[in-house]
CSV table of C-alpha atoms and ligand atoms in Angstrom, one decimal:
chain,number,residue,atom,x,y,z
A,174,UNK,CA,-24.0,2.3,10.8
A,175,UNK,CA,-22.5,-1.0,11.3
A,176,UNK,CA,-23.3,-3.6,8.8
A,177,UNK,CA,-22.5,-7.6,8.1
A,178,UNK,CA,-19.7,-8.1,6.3
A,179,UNK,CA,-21.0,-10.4,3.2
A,180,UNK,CA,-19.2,-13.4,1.9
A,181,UNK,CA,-16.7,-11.8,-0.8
A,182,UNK,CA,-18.2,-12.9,-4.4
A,183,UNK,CA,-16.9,-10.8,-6.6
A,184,UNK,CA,-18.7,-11.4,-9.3
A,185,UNK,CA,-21.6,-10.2,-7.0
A,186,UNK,CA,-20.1,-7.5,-6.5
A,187,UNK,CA,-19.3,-6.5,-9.8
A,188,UNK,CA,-23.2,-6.2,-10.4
A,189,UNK,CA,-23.6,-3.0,-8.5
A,190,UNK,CA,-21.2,-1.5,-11.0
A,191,UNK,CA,-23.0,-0.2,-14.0
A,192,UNK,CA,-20.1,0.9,-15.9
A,193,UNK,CA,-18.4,-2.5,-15.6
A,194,UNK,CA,-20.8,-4.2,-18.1
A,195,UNK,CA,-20.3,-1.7,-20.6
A,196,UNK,CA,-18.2,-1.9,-23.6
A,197,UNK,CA,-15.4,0.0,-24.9
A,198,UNK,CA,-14.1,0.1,-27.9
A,199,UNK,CA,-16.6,-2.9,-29.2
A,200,UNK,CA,-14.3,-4.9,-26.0
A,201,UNK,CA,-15.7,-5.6,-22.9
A,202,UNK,CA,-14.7,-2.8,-20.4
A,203,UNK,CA,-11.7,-3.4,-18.5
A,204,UNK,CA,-11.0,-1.0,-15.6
A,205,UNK,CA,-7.3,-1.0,-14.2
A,206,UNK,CA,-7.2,2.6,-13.6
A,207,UNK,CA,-8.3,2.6,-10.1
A,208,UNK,CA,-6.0,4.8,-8.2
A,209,UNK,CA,-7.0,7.9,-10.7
A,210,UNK,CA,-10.3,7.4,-10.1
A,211,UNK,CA,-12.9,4.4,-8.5
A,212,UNK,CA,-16.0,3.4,-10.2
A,213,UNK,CA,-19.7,4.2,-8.4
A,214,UNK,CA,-21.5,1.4,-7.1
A,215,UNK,CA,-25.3,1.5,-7.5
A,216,UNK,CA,-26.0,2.2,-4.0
A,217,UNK,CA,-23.8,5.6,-4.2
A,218,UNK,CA,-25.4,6.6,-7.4
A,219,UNK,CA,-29.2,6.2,-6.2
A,220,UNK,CA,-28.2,8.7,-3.4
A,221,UNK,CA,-27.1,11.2,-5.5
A,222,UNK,CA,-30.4,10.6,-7.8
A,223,UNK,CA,-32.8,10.4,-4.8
A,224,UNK,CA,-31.2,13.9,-3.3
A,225,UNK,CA,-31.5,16.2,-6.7
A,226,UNK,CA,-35.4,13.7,-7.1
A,227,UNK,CA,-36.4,14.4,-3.5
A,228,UNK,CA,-34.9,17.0,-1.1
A,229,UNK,CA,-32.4,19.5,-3.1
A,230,UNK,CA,-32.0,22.5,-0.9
A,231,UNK,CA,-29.2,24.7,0.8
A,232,UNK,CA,-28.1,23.7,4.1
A,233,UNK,CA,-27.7,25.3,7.5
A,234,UNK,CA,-30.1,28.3,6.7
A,235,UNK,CA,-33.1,27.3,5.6
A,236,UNK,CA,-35.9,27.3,8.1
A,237,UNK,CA,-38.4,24.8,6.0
A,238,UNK,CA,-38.1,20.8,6.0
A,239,UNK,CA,-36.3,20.7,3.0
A,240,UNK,CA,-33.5,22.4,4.0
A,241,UNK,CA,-33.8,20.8,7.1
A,242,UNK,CA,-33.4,17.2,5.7
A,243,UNK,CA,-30.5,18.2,3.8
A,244,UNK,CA,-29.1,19.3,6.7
A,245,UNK,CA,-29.4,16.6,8.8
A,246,UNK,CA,-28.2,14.1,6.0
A,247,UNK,CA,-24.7,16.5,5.4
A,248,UNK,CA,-24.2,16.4,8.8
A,249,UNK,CA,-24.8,12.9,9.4
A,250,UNK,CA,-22.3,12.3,6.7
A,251,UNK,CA,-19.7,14.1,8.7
A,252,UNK,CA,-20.3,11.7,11.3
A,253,UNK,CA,-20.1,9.2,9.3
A,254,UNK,CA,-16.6,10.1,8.1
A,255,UNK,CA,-15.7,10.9,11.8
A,256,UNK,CA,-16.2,7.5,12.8
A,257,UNK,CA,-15.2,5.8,9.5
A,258,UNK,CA,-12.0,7.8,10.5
A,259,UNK,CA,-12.0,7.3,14.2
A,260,UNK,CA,-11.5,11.2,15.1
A,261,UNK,CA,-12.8,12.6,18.3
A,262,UNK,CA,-14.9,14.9,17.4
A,263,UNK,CA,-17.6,15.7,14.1
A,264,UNK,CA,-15.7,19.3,14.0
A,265,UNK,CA,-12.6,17.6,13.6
A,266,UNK,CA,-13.8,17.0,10.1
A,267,UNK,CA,-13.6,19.5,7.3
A,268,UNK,CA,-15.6,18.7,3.6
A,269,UNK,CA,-13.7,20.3,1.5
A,270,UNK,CA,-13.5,19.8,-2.6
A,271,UNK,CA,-10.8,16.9,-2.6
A,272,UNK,CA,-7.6,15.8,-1.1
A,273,UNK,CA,-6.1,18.7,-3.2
A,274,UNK,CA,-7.9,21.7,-1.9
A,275,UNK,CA,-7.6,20.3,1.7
A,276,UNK,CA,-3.5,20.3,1.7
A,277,UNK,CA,-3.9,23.6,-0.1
A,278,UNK,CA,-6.0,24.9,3.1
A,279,UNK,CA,-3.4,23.7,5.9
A,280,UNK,CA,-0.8,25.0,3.4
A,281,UNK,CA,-2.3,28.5,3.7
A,282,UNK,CA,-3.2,28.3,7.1
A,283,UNK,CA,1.1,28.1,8.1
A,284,UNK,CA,1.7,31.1,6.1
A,285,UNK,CA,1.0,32.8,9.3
A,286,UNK,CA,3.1,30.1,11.9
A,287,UNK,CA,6.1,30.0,9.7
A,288,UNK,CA,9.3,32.0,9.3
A,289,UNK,CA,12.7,31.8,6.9
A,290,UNK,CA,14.1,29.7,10.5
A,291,UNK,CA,11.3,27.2,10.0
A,292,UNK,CA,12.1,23.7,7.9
A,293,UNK,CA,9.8,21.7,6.6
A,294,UNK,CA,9.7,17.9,5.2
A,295,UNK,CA,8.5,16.0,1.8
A,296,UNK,CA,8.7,12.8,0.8
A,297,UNK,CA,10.5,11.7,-2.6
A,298,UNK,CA,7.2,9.7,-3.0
A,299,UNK,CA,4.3,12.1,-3.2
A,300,UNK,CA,1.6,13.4,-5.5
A,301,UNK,CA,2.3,16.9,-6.7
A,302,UNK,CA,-0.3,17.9,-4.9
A,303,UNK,CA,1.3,17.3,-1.6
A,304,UNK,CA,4.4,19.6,-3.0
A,305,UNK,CA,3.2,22.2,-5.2
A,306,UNK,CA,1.3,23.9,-1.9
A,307,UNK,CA,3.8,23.8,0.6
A,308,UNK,CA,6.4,25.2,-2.4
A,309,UNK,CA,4.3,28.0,-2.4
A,310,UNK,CA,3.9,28.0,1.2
A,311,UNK,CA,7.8,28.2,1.7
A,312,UNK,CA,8.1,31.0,-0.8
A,313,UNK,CA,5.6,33.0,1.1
A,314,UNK,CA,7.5,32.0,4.7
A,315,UNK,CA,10.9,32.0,3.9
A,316,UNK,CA,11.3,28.3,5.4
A,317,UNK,CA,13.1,25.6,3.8
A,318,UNK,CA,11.6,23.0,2.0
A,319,UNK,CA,13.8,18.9,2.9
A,320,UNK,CA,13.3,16.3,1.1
A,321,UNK,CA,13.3,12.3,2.7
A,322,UNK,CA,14.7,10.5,-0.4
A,323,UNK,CA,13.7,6.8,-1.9
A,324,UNK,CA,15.5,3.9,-2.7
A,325,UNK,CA,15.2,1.6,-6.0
A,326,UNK,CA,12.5,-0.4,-4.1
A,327,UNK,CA,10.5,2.7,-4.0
A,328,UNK,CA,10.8,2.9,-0.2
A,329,UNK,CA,11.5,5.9,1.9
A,330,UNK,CA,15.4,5.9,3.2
A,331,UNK,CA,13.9,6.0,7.0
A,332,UNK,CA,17.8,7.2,8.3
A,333,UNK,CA,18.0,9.9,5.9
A,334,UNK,CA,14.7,11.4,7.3
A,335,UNK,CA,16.3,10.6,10.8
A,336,UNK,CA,19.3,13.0,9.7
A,337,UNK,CA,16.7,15.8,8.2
A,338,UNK,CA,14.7,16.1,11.6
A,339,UNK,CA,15.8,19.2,14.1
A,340,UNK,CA,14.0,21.6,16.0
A,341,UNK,CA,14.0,23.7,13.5
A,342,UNK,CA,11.7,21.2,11.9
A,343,UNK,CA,8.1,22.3,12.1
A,344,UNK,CA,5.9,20.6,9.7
A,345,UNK,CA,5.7,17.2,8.0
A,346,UNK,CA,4.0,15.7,4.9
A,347,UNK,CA,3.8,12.7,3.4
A,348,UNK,CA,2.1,10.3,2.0
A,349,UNK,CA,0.4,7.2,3.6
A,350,UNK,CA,0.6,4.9,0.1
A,351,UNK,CA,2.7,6.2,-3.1
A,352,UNK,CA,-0.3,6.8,-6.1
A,353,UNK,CA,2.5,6.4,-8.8
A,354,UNK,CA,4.1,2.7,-6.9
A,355,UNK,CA,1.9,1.7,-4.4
A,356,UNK,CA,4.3,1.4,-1.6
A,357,UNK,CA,2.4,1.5,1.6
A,358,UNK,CA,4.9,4.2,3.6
A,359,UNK,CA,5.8,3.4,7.6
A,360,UNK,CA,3.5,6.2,8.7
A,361,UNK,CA,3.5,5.6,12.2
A,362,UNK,CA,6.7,5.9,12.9
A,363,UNK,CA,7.2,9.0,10.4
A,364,UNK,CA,4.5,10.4,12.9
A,365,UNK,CA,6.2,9.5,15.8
A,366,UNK,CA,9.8,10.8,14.6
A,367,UNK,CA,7.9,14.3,13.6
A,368,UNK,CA,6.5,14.2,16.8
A,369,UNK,CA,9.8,13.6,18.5
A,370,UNK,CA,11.1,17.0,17.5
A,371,UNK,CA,7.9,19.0,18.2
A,372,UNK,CA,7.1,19.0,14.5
A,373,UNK,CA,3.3,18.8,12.8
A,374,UNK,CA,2.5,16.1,10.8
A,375,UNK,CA,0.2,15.5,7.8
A,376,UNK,CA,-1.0,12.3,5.7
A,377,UNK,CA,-2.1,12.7,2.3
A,378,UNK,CA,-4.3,9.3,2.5
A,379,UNK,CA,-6.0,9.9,-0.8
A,380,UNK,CA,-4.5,6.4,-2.0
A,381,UNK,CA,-4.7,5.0,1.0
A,382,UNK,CA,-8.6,5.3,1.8
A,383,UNK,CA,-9.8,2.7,-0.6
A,384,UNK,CA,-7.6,-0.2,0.8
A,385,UNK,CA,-7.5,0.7,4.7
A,386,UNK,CA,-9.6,2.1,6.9
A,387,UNK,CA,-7.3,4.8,8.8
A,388,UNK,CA,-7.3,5.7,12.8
A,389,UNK,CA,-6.2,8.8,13.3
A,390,UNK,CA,-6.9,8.7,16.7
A,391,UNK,CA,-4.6,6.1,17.6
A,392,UNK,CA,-1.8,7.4,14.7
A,393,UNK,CA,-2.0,10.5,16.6
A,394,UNK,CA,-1.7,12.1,13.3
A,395,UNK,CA,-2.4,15.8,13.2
A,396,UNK,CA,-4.0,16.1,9.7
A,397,UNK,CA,-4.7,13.8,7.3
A,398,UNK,CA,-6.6,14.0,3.8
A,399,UNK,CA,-8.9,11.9,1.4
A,400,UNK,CA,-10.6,12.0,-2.0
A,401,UNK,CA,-14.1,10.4,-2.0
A,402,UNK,CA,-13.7,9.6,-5.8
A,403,UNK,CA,-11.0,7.3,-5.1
A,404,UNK,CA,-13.1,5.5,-2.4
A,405,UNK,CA,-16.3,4.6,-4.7
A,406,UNK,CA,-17.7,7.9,-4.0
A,407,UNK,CA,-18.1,11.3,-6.6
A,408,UNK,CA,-15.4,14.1,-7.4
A,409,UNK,CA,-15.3,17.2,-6.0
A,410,UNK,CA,-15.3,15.7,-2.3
A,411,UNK,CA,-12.9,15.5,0.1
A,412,UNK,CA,-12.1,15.8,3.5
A,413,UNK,CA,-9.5,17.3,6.1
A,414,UNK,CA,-9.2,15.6,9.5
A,415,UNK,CA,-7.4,18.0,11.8
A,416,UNK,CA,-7.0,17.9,15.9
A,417,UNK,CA,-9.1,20.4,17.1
A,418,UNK,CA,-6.0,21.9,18.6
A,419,UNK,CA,-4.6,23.1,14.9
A,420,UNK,CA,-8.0,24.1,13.4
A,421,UNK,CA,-8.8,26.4,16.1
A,422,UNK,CA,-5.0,27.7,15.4
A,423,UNK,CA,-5.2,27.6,11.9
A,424,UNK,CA,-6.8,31.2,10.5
A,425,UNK,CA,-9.7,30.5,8.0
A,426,UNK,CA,-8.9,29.8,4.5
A,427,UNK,CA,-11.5,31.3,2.7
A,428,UNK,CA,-14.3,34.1,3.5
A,429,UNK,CA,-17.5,34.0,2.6
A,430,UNK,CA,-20.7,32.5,3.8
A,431,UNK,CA,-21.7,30.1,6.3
A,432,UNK,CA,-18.2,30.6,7.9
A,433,UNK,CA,-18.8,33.5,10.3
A,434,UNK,CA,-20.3,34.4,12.9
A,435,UNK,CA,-21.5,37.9,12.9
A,436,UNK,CA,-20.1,40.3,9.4
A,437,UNK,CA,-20.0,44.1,10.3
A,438,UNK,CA,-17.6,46.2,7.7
A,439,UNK,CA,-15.6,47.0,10.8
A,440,UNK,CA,-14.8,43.4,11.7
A,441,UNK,CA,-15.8,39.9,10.8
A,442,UNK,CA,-15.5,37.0,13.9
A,443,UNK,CA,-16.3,33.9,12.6
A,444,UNK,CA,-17.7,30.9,13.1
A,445,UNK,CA,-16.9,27.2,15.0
A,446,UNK,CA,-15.5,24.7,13.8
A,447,UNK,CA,-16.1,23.3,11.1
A,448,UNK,CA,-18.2,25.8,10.3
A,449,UNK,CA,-14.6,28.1,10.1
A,450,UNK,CA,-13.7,26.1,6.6
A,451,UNK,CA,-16.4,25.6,4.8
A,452,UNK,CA,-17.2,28.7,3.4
A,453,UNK,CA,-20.4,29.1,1.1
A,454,UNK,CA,-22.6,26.4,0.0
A,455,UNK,CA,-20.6,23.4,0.1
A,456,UNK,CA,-20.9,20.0,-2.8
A,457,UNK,CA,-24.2,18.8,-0.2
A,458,UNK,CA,-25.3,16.2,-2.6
A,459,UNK,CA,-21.7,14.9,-2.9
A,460,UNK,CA,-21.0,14.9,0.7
A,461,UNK,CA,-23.9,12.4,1.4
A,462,UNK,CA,-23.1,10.5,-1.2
A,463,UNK,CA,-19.7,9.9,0.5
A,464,UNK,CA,-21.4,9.2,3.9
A,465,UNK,CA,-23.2,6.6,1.5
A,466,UNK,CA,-19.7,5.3,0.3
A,467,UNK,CA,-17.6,4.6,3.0
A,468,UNK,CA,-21.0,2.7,4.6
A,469,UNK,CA,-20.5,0.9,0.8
A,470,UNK,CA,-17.3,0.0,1.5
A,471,UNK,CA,-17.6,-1.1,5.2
A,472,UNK,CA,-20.2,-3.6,3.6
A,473,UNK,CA,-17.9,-5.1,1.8
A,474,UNK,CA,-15.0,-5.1,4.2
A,475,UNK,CA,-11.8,-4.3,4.3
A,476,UNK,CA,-10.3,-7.4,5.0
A,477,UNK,CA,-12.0,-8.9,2.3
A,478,UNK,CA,-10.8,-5.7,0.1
A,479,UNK,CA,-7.3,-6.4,1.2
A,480,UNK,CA,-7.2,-9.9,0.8
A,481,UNK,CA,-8.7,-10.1,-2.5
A,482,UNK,CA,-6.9,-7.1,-3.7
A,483,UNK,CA,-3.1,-9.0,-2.8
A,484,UNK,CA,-4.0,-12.0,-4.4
A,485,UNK,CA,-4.9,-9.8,-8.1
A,486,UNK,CA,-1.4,-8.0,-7.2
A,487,UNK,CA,0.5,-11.5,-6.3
A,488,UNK,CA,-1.1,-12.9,-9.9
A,489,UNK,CA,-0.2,-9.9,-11.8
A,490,UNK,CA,3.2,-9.5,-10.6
A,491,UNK,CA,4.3,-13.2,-11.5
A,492,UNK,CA,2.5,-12.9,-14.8
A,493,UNK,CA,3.5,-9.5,-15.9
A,494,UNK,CA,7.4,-10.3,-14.4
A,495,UNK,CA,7.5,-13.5,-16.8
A,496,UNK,CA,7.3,-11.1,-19.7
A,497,UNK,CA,10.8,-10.6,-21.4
A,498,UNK,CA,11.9,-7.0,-21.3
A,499,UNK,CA,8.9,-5.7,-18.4
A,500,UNK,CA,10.7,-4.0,-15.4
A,501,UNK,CA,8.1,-3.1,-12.5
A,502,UNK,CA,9.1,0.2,-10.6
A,503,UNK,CA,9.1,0.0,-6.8
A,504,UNK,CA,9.0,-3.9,-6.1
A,505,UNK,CA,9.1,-3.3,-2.4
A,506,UNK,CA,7.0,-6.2,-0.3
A,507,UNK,CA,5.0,-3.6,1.3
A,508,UNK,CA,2.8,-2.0,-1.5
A,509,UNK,CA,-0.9,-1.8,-2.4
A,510,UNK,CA,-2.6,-3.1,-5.9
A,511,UNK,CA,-0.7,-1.3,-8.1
A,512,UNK,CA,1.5,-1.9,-10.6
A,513,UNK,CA,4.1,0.6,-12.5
A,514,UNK,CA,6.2,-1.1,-15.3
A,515,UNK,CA,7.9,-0.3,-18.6
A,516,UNK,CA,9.1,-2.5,-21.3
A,517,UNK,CA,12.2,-2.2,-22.5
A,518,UNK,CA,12.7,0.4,-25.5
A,519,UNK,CA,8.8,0.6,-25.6
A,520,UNK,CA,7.2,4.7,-24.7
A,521,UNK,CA,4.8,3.7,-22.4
A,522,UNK,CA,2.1,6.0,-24.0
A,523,UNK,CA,2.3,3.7,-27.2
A,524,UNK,CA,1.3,1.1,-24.9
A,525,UNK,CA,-1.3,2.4,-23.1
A,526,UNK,CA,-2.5,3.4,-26.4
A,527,UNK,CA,-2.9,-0.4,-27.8
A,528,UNK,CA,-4.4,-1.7,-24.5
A,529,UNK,CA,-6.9,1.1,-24.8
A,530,UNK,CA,-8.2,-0.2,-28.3
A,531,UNK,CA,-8.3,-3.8,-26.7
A,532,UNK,CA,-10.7,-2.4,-23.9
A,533,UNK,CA,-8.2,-2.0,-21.0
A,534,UNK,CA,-8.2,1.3,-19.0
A,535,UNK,CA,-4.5,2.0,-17.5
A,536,UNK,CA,-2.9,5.3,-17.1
A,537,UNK,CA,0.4,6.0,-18.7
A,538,UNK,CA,2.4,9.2,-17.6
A,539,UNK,CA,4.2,10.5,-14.5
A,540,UNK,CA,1.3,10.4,-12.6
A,541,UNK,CA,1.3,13.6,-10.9
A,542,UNK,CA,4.6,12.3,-9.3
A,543,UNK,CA,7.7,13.9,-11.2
A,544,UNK,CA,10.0,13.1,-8.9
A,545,UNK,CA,9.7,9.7,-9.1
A,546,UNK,CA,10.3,9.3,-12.6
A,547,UNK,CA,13.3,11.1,-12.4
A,548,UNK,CA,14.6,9.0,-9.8
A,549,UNK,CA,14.1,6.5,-12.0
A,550,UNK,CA,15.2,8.2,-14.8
A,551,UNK,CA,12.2,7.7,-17.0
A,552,UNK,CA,9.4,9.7,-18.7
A,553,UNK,CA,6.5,8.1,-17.2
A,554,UNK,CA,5.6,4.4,-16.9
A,555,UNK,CA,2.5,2.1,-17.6
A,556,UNK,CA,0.3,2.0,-14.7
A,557,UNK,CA,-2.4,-1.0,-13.5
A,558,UNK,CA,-3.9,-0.4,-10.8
A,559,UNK,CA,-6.4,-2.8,-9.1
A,560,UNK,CA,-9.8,-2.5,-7.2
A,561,UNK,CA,-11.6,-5.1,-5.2
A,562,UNK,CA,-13.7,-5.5,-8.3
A,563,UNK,CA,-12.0,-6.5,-10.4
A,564,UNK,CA,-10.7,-10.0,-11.3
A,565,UNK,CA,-8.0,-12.5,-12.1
A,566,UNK,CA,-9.5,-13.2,-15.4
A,567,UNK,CA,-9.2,-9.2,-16.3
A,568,UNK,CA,-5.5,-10.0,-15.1
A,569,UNK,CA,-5.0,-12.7,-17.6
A,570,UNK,CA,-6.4,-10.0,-19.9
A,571,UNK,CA,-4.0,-7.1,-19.7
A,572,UNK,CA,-1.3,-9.6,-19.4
A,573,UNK,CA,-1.7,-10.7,-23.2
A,574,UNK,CA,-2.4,-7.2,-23.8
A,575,UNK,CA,0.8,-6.2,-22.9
A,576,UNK,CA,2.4,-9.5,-24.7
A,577,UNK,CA,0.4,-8.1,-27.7
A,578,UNK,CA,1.3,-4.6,-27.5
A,579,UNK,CA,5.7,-5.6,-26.7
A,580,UNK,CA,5.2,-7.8,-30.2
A,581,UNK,CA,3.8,-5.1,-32.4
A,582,UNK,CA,6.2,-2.3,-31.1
A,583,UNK,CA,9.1,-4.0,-30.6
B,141,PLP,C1,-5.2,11.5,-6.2
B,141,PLP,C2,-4.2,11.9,-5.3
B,141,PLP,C3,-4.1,13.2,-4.8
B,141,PLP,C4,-4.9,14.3,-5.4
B,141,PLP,O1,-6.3,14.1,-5.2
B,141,PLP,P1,-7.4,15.0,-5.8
B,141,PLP,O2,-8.7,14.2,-5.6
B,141,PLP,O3,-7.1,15.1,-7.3
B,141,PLP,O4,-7.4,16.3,-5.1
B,141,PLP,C5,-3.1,13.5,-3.9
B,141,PLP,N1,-2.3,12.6,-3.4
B,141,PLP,C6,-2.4,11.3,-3.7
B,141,PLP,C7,-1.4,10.3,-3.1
B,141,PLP,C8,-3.3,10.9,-4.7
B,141,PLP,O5,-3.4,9.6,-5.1
């Protein structure tokens, strides 16, 4: 459903966010950990209250209203995600429990398609997620696992992934935008390199989703993955966009209910797509509440997102740079509202530690990306991450947090 794009008040904004107004640590909440999670607007949350209030049921089986309704509203989310997404078709897009589980399931789908001839291709950039499965898939297969390295800008090295692709190459993955940097990757022309070479590709867009709205019709991408917890919606949602070409190749990925078509103990066919992978009663409350939050965040706009989102990161750059000692991690120009630094001779843990006290939510760690820390050759680093909601005032905030925090440690 199409709606007006409002004028961008933030503060406005910032009102359908209960948790915003709360306190913590007797200090007014603020939230810069927005790539490990998003916050709920109001609109998201009464969805999930009116379903378990008003219509609760199983889906796709039961013959009375209730179930009826529930249906409709799951399946109206799926449309809602196919055109959010741009995809062909509804069965072109698979609910599953999060970006994680849905790499897992193309992962276990190749077992069958690849052999110990077969390469495939990472990124130096990604999420564990998006390596620990195909790991396990190449140990399974046989094939061999490439890796496209990154530079100290916290870019991918483009020529080096030139040299890695052959026709041995079959399958691709990377990420859209890095969760630990922000850099926002080149994907369309990593697709259209894979592509050149015969090669599947697929996007892990988890961090992607809340600052762009992707096309996968016109990337031509063959799979490509969200999390609707990072994109104002609940955990324990995801989806899997596949061409309808590799889900009818891909073998199911779990048995159970609702995926087949007829169950005799001789033999088991089972059922279209997407009924194929989405076995058993699937997170129904969840999925309309998703449908609920992408319609959230068309409201608002993603040009207005982006927009207000580069001018936090353009503040918080200049004002955290300016701070003797503070060294930011990936400062390439084409990166999302996120912001990995360390101070000099500080443990970032220590500092994520005083910042919490002062109210300030920030991740410290290696954020699920290893690899990238030991490129740099650090333990972890101090992570901000921005959201459309928040503000330049929280900004100025963290900033004399961290001034804080550098004098009592150092
Ligand atoms: C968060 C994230 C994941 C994992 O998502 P889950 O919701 O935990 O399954 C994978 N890749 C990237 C880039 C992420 O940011």
């Amino acid at each position: 459903m199409p709606q007006q794009h409002i004028e961008f008040d933030v503060r406005k904004i910032r009102e359908d966010f209960p948790i915003l107004s709360r306190q913590l640590n007797g200090e007014q909440l603020v939230y810069l950990d927005n790539a490990a999670t998003s916050q709920t607007p109001i609109q998201v949350i009464d969805v999930i209250s009116d379903y378990y209030k008003n219509y609760n049921s199983n889906i796709h089986r039961g013959v009375h209203s209730l179930s009826q309704e529930a249906t409709n509203k799951y399946e109206n989310s799926r449309q809602k995600v196919q055109s959010h997404f741009n995809a062909k078709f509804p069965h072109e897009i698979i609910f599953t429990s999060g970006t994680t589980d849905a790499i897992n399931l193309v992962a276990h789908g190749f077992e069958t398609i690849l052999n110990e001839n077969d390469e495939v291709i990472v990124s130096a950039l990604e999420h564990h997620s998006n390596i620990v499965p195909w790991q396990m898939l190449c140990e399974k297969t046989g094939a061999v696992l490439r890796v496209i390295p990154m530079n100290e800008e916290g870019e991918l090295v483009l020529s080096e992934y030139d040299k890695l692709l052959s026709d041995k190459t079959k399958l691709v993955f990377v990420n859209h935008i890095s969760n630990a940097l922000g850099t926002i990757n080149p994907i369309e022309r990593i697709i259209e390199k894979a592509h050149g070479v015969g090669a599947a590709i697929l996007i892990d867009g988890a961090q992607a989703c809340p600052h762009i709205r992707p096309d996968v019709l016109a990337l031509d991408v063959d799979f490509y993955v969200a999390s609707a917890h990072k994109m104002c919606g609940p955990t324990g949602v995801g989806v899997l966009y596949g061409k309808e070409k590799w889900l009818n190749t891909l073998p199911p990925y779990q048995g159970g209910g609702e995926m087949i078509s007829e169950v005799t103990f001789e033999k088991t066919t089972y059922a279209d797509l997407p009924h194929k992978f989405e076995a058993g009663t699937p997170h129904v409350c969840g999925v309309i509440a998703y449908g609920a939050a992408i319609d959230y965040l068309n409201g608002i706009g993603f040009e207005n997102i982006q927009q207000h989102e580069k001018e936090l990161l353009t503040y918080a750059t200049e004002q955290l740079t300016a701070i003797e000692g503070l060294r930011i991690y990936g400062p390439t120009k084409n990166k999302t509202s996120v912001i990995s630094f360390n101070i000099n001779g500080i443990h970032p843990y220590d500092i994520g530690t005083i910042l919490d006290k002062m109210g300030i939510a920030v991740r410290t760690g290696h954020h699920c990306a290893q690899p990238i820390m030991d490129y740099y050759k650090i333990p972890g680093t101090v992570r901000a991450s921005f959201s459309f909601y928040n503000t330049l005032d929280e900004i100025d905030k963290l900033v004399s947090g961290v001034k804080k925090a550098k004098a009592m440690l150092s």
